[in-house]
PDB file of C-alpha atoms in Angstrom:
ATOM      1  CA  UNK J   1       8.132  93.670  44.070  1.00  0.00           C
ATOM      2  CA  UNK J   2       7.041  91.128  41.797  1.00  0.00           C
ATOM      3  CA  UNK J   3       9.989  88.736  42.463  1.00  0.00           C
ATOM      4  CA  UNK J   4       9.564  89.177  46.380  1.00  0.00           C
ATOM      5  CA  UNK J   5       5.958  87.779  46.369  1.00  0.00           C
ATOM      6  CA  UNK J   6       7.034  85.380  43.873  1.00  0.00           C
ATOM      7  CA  UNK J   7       9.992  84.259  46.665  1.00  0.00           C
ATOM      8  CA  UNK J   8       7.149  84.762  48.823  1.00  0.00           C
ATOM      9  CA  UNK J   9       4.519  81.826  47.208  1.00  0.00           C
ATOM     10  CA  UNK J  10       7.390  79.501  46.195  1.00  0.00           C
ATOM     11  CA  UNK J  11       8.109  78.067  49.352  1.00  0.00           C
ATOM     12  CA  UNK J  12       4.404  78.051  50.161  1.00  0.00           C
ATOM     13  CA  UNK J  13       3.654  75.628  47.796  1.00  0.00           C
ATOM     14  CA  UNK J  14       5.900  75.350  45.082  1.00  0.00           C
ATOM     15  CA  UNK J  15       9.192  74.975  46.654  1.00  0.00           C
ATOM     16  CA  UNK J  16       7.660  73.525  50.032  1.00  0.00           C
ATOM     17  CA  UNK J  17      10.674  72.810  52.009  1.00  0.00           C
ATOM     18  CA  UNK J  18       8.358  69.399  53.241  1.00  0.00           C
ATOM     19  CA  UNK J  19       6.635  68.284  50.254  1.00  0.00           C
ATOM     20  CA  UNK J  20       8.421  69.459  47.379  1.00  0.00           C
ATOM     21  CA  UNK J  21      12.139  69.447  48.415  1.00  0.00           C
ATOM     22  CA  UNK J  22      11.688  66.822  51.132  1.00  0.00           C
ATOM     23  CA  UNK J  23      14.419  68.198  53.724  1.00  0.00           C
ATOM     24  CA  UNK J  24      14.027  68.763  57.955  1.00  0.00           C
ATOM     25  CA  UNK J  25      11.607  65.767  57.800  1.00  0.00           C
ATOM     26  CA  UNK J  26      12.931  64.488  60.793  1.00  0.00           C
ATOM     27  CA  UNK J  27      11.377  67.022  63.214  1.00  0.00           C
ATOM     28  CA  UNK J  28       8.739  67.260  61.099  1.00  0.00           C
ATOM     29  CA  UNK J  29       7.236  63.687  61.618  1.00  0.00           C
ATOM     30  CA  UNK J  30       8.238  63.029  65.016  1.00  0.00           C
ATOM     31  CA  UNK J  31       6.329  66.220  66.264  1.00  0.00           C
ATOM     32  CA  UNK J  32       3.432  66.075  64.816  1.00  0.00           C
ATOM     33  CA  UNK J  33       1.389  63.925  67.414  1.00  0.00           C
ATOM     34  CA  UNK J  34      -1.056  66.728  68.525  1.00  0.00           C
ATOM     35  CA  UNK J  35      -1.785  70.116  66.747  1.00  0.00           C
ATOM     36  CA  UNK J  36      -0.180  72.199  69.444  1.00  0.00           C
ATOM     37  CA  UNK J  37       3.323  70.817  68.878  1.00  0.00           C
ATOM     38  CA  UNK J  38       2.870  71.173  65.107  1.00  0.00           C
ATOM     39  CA  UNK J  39       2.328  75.045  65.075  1.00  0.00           C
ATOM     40  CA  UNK J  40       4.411  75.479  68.244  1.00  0.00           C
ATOM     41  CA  UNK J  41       7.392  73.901  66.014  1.00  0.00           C
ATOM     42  CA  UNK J  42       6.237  75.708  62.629  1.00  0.00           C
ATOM     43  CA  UNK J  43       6.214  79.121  64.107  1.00  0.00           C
ATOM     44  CA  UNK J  44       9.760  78.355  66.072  1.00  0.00           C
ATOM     45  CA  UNK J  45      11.293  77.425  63.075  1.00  0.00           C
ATOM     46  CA  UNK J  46      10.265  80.061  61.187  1.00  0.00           C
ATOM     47  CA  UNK J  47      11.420  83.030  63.383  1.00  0.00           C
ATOM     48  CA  UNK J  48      14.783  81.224  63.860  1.00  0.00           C
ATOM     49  CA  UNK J  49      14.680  81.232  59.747  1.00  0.00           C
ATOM     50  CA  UNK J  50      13.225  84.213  59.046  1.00  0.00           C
ATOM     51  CA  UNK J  51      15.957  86.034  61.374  1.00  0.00           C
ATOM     52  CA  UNK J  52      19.128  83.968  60.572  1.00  0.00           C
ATOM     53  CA  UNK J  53      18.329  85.016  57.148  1.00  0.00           C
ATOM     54  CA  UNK J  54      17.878  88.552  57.669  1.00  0.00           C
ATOM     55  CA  UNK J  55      21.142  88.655  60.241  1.00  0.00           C
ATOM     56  CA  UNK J  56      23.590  86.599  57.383  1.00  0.00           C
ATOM     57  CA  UNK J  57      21.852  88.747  54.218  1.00  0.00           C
ATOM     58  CA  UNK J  58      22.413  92.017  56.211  1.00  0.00           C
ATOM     59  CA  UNK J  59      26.541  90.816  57.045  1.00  0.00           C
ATOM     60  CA  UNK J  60      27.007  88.686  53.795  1.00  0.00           C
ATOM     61  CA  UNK J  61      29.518  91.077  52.121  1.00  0.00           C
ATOM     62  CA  UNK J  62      31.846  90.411  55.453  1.00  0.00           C
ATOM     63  CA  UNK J  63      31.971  87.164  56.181  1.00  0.00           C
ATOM     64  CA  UNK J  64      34.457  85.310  54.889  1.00  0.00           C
ATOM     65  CA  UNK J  65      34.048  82.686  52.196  1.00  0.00           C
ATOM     66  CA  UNK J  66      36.373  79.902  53.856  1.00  0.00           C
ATOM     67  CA  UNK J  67      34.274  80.080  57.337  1.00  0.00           C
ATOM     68  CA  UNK J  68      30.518  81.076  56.210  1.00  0.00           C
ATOM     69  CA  UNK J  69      29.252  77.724  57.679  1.00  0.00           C
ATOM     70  CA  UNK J  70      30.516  78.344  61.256  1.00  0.00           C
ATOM     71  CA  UNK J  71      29.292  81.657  61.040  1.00  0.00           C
ATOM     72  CA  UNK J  72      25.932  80.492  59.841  1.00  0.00           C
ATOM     73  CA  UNK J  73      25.973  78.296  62.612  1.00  0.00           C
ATOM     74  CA  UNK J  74      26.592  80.273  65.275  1.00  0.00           C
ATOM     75  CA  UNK J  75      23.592  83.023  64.202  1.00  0.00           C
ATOM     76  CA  UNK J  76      21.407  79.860  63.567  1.00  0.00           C
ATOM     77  CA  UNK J  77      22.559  78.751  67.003  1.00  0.00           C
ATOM     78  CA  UNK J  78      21.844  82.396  68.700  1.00  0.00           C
ATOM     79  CA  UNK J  79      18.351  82.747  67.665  1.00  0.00           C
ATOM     80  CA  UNK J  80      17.137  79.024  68.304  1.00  0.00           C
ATOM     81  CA  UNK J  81      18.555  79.584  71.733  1.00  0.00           C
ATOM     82  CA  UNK J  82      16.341  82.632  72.394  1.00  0.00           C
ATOM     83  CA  UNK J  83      13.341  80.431  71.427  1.00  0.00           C
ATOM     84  CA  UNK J  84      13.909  77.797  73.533  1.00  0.00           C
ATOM     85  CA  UNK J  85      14.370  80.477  76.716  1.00  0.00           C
ATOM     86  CA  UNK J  86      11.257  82.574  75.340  1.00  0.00           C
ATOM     87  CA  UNK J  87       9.299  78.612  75.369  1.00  0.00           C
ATOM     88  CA  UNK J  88      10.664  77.402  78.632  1.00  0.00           C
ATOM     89  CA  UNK J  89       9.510  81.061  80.159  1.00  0.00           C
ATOM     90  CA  UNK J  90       6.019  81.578  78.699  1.00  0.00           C
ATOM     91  CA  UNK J  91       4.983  78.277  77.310  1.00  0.00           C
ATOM     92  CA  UNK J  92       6.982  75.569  79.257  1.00  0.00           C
ATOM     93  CA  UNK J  93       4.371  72.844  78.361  1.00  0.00           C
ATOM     94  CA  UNK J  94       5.153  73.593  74.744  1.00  0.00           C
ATOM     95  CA  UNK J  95       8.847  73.393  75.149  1.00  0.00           C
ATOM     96  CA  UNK J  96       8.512  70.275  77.461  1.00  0.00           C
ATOM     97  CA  UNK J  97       6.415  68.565  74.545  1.00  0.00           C
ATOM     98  CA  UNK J  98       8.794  69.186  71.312  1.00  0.00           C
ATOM     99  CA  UNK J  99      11.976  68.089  73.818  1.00  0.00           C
ATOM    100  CA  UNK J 100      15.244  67.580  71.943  1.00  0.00           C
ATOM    101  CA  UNK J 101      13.730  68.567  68.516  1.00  0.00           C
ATOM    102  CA  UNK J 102      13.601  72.328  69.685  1.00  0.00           C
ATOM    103  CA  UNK J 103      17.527  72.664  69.844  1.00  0.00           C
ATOM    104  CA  UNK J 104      18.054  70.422  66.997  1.00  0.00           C
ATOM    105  CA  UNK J 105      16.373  73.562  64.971  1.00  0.00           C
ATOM    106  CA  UNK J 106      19.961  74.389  64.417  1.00  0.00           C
ATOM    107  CA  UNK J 107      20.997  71.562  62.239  1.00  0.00           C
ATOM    108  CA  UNK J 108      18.210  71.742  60.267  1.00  0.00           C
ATOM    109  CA  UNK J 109      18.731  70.986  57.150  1.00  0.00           C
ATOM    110  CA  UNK J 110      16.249  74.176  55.837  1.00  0.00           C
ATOM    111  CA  UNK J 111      17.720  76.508  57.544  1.00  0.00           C
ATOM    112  CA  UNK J 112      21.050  75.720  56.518  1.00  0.00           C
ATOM    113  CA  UNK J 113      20.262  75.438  53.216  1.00  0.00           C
ATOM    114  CA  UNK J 114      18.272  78.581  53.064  1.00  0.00           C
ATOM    115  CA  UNK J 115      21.508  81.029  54.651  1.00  0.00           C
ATOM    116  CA  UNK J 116      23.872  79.165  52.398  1.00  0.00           C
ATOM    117  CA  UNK J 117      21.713  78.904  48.605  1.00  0.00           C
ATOM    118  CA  UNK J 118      19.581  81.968  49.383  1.00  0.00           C
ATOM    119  CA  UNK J 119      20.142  84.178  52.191  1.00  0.00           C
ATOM    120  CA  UNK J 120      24.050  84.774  51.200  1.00  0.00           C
ATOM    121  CA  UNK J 121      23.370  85.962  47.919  1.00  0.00           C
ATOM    122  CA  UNK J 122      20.230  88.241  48.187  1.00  0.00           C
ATOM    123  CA  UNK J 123      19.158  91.498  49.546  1.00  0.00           C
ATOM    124  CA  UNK J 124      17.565  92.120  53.423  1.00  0.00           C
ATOM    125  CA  UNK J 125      13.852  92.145  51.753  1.00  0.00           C
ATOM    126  CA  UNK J 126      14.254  89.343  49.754  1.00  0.00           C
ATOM    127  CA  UNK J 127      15.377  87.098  52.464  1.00  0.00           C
ATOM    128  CA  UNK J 128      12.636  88.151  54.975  1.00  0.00           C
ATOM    129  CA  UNK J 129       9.785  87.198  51.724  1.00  0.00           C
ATOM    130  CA  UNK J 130      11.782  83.948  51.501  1.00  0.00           C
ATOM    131  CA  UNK J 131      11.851  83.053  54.857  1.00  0.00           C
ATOM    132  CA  UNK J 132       8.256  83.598  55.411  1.00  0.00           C
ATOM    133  CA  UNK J 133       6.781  82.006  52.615  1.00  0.00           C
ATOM    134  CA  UNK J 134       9.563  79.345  53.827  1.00  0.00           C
ATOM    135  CA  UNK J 135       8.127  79.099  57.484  1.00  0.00           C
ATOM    136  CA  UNK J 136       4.609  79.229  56.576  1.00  0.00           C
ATOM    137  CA  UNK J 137       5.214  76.734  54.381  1.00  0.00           C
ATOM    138  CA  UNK J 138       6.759  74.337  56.933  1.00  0.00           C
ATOM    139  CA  UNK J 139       4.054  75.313  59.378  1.00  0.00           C
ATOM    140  CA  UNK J 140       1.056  74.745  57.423  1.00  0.00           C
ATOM    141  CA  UNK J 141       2.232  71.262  56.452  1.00  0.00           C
ATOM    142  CA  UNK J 142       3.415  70.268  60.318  1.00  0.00           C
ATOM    143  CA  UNK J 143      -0.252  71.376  61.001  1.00  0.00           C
ATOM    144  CA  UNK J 144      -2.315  69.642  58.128  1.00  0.00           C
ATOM    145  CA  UNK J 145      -0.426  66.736  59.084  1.00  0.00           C
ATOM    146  CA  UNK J 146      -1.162  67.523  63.020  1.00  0.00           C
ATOM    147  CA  UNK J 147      -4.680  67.249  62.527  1.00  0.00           C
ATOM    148  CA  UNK J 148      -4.767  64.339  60.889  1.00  0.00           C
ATOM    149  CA  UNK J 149      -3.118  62.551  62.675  1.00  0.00           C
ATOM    150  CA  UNK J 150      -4.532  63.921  66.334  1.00  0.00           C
ATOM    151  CA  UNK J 151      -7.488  63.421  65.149  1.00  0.00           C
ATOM    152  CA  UNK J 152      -7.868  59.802  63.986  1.00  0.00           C
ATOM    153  CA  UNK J 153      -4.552  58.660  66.391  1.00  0.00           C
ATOM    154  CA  UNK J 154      -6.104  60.392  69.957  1.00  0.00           C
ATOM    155  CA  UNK J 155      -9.529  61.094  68.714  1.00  0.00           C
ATOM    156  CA  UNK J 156      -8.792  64.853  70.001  1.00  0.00           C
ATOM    157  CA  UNK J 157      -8.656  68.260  68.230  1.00  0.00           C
ATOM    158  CA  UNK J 158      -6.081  70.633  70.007  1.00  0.00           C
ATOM    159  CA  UNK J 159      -6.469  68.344  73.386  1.00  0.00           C
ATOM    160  CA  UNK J 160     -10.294  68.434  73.201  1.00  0.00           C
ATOM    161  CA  UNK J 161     -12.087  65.083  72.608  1.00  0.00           C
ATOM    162  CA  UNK J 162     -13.860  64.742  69.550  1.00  0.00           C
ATOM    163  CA  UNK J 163     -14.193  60.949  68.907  1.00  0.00           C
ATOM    164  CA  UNK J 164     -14.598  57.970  70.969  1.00  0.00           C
ATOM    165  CA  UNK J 165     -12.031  55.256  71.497  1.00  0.00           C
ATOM    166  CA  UNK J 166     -14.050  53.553  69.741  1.00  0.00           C
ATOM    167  CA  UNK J 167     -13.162  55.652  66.197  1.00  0.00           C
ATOM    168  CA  UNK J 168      -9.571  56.330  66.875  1.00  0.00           C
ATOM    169  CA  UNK J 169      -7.041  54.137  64.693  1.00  0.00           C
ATOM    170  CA  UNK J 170      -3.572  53.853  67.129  1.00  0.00           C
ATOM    171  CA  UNK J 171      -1.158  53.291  64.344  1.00  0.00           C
ATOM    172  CA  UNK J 172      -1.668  57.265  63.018  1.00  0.00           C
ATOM    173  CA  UNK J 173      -0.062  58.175  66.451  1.00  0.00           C
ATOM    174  CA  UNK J 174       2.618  55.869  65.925  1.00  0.00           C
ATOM    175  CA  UNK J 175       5.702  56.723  64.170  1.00  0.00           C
ATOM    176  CA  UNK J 176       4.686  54.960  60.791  1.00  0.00           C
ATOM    177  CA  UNK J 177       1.470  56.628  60.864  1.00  0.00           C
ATOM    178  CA  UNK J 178       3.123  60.524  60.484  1.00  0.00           C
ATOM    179  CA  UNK J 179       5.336  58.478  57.444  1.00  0.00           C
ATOM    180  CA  UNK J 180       2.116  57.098  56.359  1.00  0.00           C
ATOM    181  CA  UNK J 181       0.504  60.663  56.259  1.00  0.00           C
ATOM    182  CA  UNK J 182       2.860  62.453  54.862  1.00  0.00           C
ATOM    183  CA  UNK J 183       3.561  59.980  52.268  1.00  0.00           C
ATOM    184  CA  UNK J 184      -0.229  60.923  51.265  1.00  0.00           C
ATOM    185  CA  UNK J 185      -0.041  64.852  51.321  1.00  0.00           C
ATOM    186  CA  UNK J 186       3.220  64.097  49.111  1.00  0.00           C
ATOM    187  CA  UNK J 187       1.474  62.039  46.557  1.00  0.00           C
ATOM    188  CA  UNK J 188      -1.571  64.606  46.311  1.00  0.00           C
ATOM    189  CA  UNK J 189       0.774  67.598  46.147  1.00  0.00           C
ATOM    190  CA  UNK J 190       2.502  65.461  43.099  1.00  0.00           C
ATOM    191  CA  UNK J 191      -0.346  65.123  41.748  1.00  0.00           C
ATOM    192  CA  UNK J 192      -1.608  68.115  41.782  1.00  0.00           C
ATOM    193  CA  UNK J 193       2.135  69.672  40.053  1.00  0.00           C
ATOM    194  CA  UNK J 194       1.586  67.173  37.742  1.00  0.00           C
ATOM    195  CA  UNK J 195      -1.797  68.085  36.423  1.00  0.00           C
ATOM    196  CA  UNK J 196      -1.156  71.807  37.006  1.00  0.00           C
ATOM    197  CA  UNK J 197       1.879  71.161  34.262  1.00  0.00           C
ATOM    198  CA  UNK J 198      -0.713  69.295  31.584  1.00  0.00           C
ATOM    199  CA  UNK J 199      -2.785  72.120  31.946  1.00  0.00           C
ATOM    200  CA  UNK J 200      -0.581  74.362  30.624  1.00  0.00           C
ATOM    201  CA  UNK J 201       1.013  72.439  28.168  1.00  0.00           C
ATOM    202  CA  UNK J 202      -2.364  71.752  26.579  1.00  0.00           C
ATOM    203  CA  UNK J 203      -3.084  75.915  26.903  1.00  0.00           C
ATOM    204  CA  UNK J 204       0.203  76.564  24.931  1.00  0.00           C
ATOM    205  CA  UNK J 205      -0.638  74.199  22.534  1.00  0.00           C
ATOM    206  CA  UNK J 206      -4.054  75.341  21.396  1.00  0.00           C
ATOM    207  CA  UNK J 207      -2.908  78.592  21.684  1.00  0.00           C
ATOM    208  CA  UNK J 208       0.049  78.224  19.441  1.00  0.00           C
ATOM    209  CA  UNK J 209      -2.630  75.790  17.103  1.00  0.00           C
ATOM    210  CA  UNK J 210      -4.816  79.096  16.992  1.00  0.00           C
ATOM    211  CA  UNK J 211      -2.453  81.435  16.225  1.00  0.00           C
ATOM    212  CA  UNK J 212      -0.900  79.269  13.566  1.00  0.00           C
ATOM    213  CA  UNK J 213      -4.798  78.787  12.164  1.00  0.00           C
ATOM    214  CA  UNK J 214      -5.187  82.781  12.163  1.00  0.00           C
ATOM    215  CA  UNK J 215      -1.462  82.865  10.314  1.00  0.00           C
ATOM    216  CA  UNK J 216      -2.789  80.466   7.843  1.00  0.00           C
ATOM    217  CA  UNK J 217      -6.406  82.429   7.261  1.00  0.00           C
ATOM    218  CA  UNK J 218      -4.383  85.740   6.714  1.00  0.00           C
ATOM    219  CA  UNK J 219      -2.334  84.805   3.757  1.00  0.00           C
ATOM    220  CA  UNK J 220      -5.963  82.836   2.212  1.00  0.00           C
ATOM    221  CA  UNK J 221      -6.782  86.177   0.437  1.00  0.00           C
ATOM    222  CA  UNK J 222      -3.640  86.556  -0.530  1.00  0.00           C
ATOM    223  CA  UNK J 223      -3.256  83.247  -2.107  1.00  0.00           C
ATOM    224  CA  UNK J 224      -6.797  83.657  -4.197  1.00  0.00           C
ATOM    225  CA  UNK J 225      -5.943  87.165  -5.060  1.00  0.00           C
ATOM    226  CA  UNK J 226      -2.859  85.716  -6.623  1.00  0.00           C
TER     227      UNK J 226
END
């Protein structure tokens, strides 16, 4: 259980497919405009994830080595398709906005890389933890970066006005602006790893000085006794 919420966290923050490993940023930057596409894309990509997993954990003991990646296409292929016909039913606007992106969720390079270093290899429950964390990883970064860049680009907040023309800086809903932003969230997350690993260092050093003090006051007696 332990090692399934572990999965779980990794690709939350630790492993986040965005800002730690650095793949599918493609999509990821060019829909991010408005707050709506960036969850609308986050929570496609992670059913199509979390149930390509499941599908190629559940059949990995028959599928052939020498064809795996056609096969992993083809269930990849089969569940973005669904989303795009659930979208264009229910929420057309949604599907209308994220355009060519939305199929394209079958090259992505996270997905792929998921069903072919993870989802091959482990069990049903471990997938579904990994592709989770996986997804709401993705999401929440498509989102933070959503805001941001909604916000100071359009001067809106989920297509309600916030701030005037007069506030709004046009280059954040420009293309460099979603590189310029998550070039930032990058830099803070390394930051943030970095002083996360100094932290412990320092921990396991004073507490391999104190034991090492408490080794060296136990055999004092001993030495004056002698």
């Amino acid at each position: 259980m332990e090692n399934n919420l572990s999965t779980f966290s990794n690709g939350i923050v630790k492993e986040n497919p965005l800002l730690v490993l650095s793949i599918g940023l493609c999509s990821a930057l060019a829909v991010t405009t408005n707050v709506f596409n960036g969850f609308g894309m986050g929570a496609s990509m992670t059913f199509v994830l979390v149930m390509s997993e499941l599908i190629i954990s559940l059949f990995r003991k028959l599928i052939p080595d020498d064809i795996r990646l056609p096969i992993f296409i083809v269930v990849i292929a089969t569940f973005t398709t669904i989303v795009q016909m659930v979208l264009q039913a229910y929420v057309p606007a949604l599907s209308d906005s994220l355009g060519v992106f939305l199929p394209l969720i079958v090259v992505n390079c996270i997905i792929m890389g998921r069903s072919e270093a993870f989802a091959s290899k482990n069990s049903p429950l471990a997938v579904i933890m990994d592709g989770i964390g996986m997804g709401l990883g993705y999401t929440w970064v498509l989102v933070a970066i959503s805001i941001i860049r909604e916000l100071l680009g359009n001067g809106t907040f989920f297509g309600l006005r916030v701030l005037t023309d007069d506030y709004t800086i046009g280059f954040f809903a420009r293309a460099p602006g979603g590189f310029f932003v998550f070039g930032v969230l990058s830099g803070i997350m390394v930051y943030i790893d970095k002083k996360q690993k100094a932290q412990a260092k320092a921990k396991a050093a004073a507490q391999k000085a104190a034991q090492a003090q408490a080794a060296a006051a136990a055999k004092a007696p001993e030495g004056g006794t002698q």
